[in-house]
Each structure stands twice: as C-alpha cells, then as structure tokens.
Tab-separated table of C-alpha atoms in Angstrom:
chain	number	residue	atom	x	y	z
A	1	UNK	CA	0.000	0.000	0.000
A	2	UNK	CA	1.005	3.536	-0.536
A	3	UNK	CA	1.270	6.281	2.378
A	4	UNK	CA	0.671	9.541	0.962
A	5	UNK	CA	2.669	12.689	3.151
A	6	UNK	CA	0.057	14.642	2.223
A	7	UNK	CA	-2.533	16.023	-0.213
A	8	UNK	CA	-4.430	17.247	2.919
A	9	UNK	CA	-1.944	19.609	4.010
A	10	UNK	CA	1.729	20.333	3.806
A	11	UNK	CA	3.213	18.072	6.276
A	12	UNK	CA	6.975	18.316	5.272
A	13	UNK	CA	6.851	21.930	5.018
A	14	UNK	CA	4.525	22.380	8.608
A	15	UNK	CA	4.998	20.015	10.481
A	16	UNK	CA	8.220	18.190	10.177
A	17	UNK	CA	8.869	17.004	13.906
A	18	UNK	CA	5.776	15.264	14.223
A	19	UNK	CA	6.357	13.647	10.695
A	20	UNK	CA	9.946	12.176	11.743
A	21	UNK	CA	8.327	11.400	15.053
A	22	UNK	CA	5.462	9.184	13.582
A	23	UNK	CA	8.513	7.469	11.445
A	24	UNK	CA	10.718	6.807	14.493
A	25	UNK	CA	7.683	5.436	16.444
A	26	UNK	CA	6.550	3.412	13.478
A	27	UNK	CA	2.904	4.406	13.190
A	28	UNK	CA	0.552	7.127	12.451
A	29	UNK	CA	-3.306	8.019	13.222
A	30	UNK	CA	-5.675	9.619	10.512
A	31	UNK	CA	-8.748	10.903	11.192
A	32	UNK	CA	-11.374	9.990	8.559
A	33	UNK	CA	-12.333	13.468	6.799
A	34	UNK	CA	-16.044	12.107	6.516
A	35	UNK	CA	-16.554	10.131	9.749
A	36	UNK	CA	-14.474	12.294	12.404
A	37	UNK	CA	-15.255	9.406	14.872
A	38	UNK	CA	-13.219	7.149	12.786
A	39	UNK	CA	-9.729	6.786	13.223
A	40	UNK	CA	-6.951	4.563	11.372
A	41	UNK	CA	-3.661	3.271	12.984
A	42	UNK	CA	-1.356	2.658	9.982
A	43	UNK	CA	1.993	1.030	10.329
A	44	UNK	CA	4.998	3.283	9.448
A	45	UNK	CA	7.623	0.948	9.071
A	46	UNK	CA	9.046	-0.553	5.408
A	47	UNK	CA	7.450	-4.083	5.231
A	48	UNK	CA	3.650	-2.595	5.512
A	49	UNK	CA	4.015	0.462	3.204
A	50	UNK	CA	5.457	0.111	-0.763
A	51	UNK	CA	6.194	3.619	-1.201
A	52	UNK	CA	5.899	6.624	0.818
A	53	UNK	CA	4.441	9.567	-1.339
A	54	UNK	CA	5.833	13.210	0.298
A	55	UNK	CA	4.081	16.163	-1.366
A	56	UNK	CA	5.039	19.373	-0.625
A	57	UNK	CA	5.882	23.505	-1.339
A	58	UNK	CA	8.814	23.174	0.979
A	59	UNK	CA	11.322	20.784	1.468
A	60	UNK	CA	13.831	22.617	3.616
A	61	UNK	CA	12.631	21.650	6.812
A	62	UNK	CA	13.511	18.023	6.364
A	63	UNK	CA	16.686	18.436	4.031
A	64	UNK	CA	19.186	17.829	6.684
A	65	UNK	CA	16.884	14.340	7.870
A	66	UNK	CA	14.872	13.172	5.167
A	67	UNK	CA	17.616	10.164	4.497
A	68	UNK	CA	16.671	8.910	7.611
A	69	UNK	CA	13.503	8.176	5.822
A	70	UNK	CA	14.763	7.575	2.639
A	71	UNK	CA	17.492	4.800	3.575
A	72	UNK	CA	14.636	2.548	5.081
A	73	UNK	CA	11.440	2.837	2.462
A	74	UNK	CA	10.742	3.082	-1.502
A	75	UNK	CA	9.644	7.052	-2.054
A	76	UNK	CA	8.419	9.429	-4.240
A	77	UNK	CA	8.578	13.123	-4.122
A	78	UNK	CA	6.313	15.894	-5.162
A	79	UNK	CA	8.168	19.089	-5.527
A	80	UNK	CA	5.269	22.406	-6.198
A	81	UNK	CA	7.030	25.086	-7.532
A	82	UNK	CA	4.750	27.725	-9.579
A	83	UNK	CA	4.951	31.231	-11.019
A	84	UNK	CA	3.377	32.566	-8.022
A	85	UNK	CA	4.580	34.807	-5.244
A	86	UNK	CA	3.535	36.169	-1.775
A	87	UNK	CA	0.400	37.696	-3.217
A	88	UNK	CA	-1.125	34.145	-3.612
A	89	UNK	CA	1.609	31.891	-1.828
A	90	UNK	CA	2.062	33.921	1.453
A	91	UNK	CA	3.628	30.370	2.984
A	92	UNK	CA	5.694	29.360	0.594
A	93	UNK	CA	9.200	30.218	-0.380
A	94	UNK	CA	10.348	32.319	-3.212
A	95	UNK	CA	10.495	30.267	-6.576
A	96	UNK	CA	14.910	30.673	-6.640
A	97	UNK	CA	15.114	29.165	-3.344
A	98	UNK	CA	12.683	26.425	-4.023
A	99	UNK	CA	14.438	25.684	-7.042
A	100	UNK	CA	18.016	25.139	-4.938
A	101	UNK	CA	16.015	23.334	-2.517
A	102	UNK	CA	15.165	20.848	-5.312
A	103	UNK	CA	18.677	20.484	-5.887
A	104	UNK	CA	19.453	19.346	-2.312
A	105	UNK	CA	16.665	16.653	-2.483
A	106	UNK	CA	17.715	15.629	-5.765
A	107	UNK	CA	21.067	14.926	-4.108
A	108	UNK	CA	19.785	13.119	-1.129
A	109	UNK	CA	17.109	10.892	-3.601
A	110	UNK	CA	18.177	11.501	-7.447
A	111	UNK	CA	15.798	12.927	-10.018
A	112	UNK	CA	13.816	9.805	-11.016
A	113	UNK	CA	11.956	10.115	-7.550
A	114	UNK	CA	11.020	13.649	-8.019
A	115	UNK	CA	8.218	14.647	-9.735
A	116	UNK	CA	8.141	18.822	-10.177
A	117	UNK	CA	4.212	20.597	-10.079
A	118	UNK	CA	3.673	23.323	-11.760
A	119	UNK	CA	0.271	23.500	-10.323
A	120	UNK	CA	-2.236	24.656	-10.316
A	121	UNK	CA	-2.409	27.162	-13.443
A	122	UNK	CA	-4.619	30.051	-13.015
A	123	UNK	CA	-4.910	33.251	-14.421
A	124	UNK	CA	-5.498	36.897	-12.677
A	125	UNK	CA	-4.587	40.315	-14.320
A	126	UNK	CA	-0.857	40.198	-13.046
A	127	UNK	CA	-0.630	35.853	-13.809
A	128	UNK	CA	-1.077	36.027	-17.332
A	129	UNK	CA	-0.989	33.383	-19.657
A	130	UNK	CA	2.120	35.141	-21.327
A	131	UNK	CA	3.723	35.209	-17.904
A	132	UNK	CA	2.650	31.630	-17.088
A	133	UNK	CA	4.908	30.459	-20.448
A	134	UNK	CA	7.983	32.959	-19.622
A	135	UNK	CA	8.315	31.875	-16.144
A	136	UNK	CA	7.727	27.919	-17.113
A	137	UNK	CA	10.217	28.442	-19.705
A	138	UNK	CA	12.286	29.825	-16.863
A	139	UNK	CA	11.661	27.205	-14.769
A	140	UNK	CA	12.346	24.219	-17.444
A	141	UNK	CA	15.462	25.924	-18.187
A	142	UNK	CA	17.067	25.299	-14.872
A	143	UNK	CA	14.526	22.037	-13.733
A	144	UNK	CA	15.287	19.989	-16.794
A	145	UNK	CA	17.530	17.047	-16.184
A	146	UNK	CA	17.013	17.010	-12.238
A	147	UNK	CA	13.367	15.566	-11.869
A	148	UNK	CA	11.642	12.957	-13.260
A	149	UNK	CA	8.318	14.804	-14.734
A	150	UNK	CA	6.679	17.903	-14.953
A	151	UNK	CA	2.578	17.710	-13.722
A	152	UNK	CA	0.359	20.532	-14.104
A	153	UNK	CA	-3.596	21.610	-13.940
A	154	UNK	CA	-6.401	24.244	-14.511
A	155	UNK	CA	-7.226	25.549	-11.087
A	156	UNK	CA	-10.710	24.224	-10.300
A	157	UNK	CA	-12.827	27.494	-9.304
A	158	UNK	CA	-15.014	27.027	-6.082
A	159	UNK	CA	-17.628	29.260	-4.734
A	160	UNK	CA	-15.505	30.339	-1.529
A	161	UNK	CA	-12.914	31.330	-4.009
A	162	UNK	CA	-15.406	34.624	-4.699
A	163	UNK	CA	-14.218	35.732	-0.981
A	164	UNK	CA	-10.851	34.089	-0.515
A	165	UNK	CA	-9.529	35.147	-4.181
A	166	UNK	CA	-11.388	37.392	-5.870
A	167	UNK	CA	-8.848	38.678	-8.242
A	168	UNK	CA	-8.952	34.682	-9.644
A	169	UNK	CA	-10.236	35.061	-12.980
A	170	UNK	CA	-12.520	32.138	-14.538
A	171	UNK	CA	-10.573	30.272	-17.715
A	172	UNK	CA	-11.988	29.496	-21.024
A	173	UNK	CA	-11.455	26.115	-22.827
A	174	UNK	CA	-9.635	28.480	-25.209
A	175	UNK	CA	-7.475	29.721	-22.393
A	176	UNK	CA	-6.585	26.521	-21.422
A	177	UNK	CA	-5.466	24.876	-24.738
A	178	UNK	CA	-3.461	28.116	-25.340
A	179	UNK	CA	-1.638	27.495	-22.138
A	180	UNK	CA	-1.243	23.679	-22.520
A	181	UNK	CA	-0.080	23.942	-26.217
A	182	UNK	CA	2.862	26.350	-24.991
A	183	UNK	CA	3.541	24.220	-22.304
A	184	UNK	CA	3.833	21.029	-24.110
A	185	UNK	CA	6.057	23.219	-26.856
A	186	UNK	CA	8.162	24.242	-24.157
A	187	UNK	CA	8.617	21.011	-22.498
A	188	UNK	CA	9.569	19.425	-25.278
A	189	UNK	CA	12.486	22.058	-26.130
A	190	UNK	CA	14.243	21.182	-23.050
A	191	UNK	CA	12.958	17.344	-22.863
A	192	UNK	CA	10.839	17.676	-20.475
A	193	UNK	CA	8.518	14.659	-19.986
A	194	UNK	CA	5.147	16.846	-18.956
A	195	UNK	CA	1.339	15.685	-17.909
A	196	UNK	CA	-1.570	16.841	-16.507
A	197	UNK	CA	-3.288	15.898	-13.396
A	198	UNK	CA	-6.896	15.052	-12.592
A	199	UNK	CA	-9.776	15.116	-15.499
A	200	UNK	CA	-8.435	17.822	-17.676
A	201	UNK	CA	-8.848	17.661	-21.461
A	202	UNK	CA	-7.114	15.404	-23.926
A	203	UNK	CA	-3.834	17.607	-24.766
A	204	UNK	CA	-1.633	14.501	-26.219
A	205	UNK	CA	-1.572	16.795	-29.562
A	206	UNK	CA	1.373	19.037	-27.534
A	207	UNK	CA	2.919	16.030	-26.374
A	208	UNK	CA	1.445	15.979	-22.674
A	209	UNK	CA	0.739	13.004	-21.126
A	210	UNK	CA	-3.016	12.315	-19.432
A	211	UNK	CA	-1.687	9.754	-17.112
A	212	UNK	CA	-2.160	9.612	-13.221
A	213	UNK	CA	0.408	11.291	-11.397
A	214	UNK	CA	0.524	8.276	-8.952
A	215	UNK	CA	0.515	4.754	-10.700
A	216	UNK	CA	2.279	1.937	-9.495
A	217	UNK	CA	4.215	2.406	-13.127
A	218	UNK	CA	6.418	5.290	-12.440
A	219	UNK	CA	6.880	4.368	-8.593
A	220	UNK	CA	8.061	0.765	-9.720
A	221	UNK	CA	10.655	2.048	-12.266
A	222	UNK	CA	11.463	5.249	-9.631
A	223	UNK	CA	12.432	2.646	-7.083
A	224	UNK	CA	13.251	-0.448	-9.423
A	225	UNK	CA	10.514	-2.685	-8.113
A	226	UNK	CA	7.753	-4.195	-9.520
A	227	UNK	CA	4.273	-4.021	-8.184
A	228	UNK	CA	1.111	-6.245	-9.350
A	229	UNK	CA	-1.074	-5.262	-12.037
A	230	UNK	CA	-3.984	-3.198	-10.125
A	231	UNK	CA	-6.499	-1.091	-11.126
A	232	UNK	CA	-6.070	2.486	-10.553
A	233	UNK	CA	-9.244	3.921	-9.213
A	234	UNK	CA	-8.039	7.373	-8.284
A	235	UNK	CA	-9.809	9.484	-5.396
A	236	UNK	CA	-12.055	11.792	-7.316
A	237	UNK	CA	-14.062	11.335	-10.721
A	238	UNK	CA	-11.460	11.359	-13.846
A	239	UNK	CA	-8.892	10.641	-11.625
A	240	UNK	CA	-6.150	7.729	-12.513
A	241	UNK	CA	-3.801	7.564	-10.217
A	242	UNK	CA	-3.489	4.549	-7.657
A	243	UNK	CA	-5.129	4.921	-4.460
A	244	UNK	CA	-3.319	5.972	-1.239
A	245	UNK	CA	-3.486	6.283	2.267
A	246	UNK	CA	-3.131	10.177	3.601
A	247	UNK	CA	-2.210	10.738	7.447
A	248	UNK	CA	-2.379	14.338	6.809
A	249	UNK	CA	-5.900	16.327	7.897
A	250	UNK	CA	-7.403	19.162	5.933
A	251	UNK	CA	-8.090	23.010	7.077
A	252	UNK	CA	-4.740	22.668	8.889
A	253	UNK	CA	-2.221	24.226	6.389
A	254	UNK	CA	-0.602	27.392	7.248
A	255	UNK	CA	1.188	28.452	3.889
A	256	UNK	CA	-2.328	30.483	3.381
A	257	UNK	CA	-2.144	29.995	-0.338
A	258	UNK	CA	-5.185	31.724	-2.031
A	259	UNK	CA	-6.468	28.717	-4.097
A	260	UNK	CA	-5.780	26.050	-1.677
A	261	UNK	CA	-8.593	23.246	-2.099
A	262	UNK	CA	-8.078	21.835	1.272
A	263	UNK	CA	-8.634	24.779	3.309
A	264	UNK	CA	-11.991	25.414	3.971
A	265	UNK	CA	-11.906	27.509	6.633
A	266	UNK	CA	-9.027	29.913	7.968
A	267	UNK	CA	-10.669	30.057	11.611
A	268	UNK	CA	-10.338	26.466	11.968
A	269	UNK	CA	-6.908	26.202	10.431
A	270	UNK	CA	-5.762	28.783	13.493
A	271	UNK	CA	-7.537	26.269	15.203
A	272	UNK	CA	-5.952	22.861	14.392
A	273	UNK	CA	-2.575	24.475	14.015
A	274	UNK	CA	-3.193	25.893	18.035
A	275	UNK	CA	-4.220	21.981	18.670
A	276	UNK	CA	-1.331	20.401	17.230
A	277	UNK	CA	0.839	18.029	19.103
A	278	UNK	CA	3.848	16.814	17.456
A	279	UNK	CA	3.773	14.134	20.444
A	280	UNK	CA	0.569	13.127	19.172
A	281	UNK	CA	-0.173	9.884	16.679
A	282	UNK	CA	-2.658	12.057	15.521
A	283	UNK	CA	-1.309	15.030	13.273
A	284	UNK	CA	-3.847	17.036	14.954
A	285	UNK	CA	-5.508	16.741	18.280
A	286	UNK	CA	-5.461	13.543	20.224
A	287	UNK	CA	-7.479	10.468	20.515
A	288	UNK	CA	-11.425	11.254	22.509
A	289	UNK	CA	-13.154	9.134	24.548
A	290	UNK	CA	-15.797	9.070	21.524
A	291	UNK	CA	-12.958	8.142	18.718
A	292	UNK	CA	-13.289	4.711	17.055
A	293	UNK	CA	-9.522	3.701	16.550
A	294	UNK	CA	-9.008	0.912	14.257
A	295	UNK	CA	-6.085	-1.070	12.469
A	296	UNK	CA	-5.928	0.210	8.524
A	297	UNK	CA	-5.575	-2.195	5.049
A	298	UNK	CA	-2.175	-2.132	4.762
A	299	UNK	CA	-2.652	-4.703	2.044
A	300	UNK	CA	0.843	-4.747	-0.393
A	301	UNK	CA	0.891	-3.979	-3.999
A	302	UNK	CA	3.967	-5.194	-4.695
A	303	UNK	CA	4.591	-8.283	-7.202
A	304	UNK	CA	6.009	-11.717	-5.415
C-alpha cells in the first residue's frame, strides 16, 4: 500500500517534527475526513508500506533528515514550484530558493523520484498566460535534467474562491489549450517529460501526457521494483492515479495559499494548528473518549 505525506496539508513543510516522530515510532493516526469518529492506525515501518508519497511547497525543513527516511522505504517526491509569489503563496518560499532546494533533495534521492508541479495554473490580471509560459520556460530551463516529470492543472474554481480570491479570474477552454499547447512546446524544447493531473482535457496533440500522477508504473521504475497489475481507481471522478493512504488532515495548512482546495476555513486552520501536538499519533488533536480507533488495510501492492 502507498502512504501519501500529504494532499491534505503540507506536512513536510509544517509540520516536520511530528512527521519524523510518527517514522521513528513506526505508526501514524488519521482521522477519517467524513466520519471524524473514525480513526486509522497505519503502520509506518518498510514491510507494511510500498512507497511513501511526500508532497510538498517546501522541502527545507527536512533536508538535513529526510535520508533517515529515505534509507529505510521506496519514495516518491512531489516538488510544487509555480509562477506565483507572496500575493497568492504567502507560505511558501520564493520560486529561486525552491528551485536550490530541489537540488538538495535531488542529491539526497536523485531525479527519477522527483516529480516537479507546476500546479495549479490560473490566471489573474498580473498571472497572465504570457507570464505563465515565460516563467515555465524559466523554470524548465534550470529544472530539466534534475526531476523525473513535470505535472500541471487548470485551477478548479469554487464558490468560496469569490471571498478568498477574488482577483482569480474564470478560464476558457480556449485559455486553457493556449496554455497547454505552450507548455507542451516548451517542455519538449528542453525534454521535459510533462502531464496533466486530474480530469483535464485530452492535450496529447502538444505532447502531454493524461496519465495519473501516482501509478504503481512510475513508482516501480522510480524505485526499481515491480508491483502487481492493479487497477487504478483514483480518489475523485477522472482521476487515474493509484489509491493511497493520507495521514495528513485538511483546514490545517498554514502556507495560506489563495487557491488552496483543502482549506476550507481559515478560523479552523488557526484552530488545528493551536491543537497540534507533534507528540501526538494524531497530526492534529489527540485520541477522545468518543474516537473509534481501528487497524488500517495495509494490504501490499507489490509483485512476489
């Protein structure tokens, strides 16, 4: 089974001590999203988990211990690194010292286990779509070579995004295949191997890739090991990557980007972030009285 570190919330770059705790411990609690009650124990510890998935803005805080982690388990590493500055990343460092933070992990892990997102791609009067393909090219120009793949996609517009963003500016289908055909062009310049993420449009005419970002494909031949022939269900419609087991919990990331999908609320991120414990199993609170705590399927993928 894969762990992923975490699409709910920027673990690596938040909470680092309680991540390396849960690792020298050997287990983590998650708190179902749906049924709060419900609580998984999974094991932390290499013959339970395949491949540990870390995604994350900011990889500094674990530079100087992440081989700890990476010495015992099969990984994969999702580097975001986008156009954007403070105005809609407040969190998140500036794109030059992302970029030499990248280097450090590719040092510690080599490039075939990183995977760099330029995600997601949205447009407001100072992000253009001209300024989207400079800074990409930018970006491709000193990225190409030290990572494994480029994954991008359209920003999905929500209704709180009217409060939280209102400078965010809706994108046409036209939009969108403008920006996509450059991107592909661009990739391609510098061999970049490039796809998209989630249920965008069919763009294989620019030479991008509709694959999942997480199959059991590209994390076999990452880690040279072979895994079983599954089906890869993906967590949300049009989705194909291979499902994953998240210890992270959402409205708990402090970064404060504009767009973030997994912030719902910035009260109760103040909140969770106030209740965190990085003595706890649980990434945020602790275990109540009222809290159903039960072993998780740590069933393996891998081939035998």
């Amino acid at each position: 089974m894969l762990i992923n570190i975490s699409g709910r919330t920027d673990i690596v770059g938040v909470y680092p001590t309680w991540m390396f705790n849960r690792f020298e411990e050997g287990f983590a609690y998650s708190r179902n999203t749906i049924y709060p009650t419900s609580v998984r124990r999974y094991e932390l510890v290499p013959d339970k988990v395949d491949c540990l998935l870390f995604c994350s803005k900011n990889y500094l805080p674990v530079l100087d211990r992440i081989n700890q982690i990476t010495e015992r388990f099969h990984t994969y590493f999702y580097y975001t690194i986008t156009a954007y500055g403070k105005d809609v990343e407040p969190g998140v460092p500036d794109i030059e010292t992302s970029i030499q933070a990248l280097f450090e992990l590719e040092r510690i892990v080599g490039s075939g286990r990183i995977a760099w997102r330029y995600d997601p791609v949205l447009l407001t009067s100072e992000y253009t779509i001209e300024r989207h393909l400079d800074t990409f090219e930018w970006m491709c120009d000193r990225l190409h070579g030290h990572v494994d793949r480029c994954i991008f996609s359209f920003v999905e517009m929500y209704a709180r995004h009217a409060t939280c963003f209102p400078e965010l500016i809706a994108m046409t289908e036209d939009e969108k295949d403008v920006l996509a055909r450059g991107l592909g062009q661009i990739a391609a310049k510098y061999g970049m191997p490039i796809q998209t993420c989630g249920n965008e449009a069919d763009y294989s005419r620019y030479g991008i890739s509709g694959s999942g970002c997480v199959t059991l494909d590209m994390l076999g031949k990452a880690n040279g090991i072979v895994f079983r022939t599954l089906k890869h269900q993906g967590c949300r419609k049009g989705c194909h990557c291979m499902a994953s087991r998240d210890i992270g919990l959402k409205d708990s990331c402090i970064n404060g980007c504009k767009y973030c999908y997994a912030n719902r609320n910035a009260a109760r991120v103040a909140e969770n972030y106030r209740l965190h414990d990085p003595d706890s199993p649980l990434l945020i609170g602790h275990l109540k009285p009222t809290d159903k705590l039960e072993p998780g399927s740590q069933k393996s993928f891998l081939a035998r």
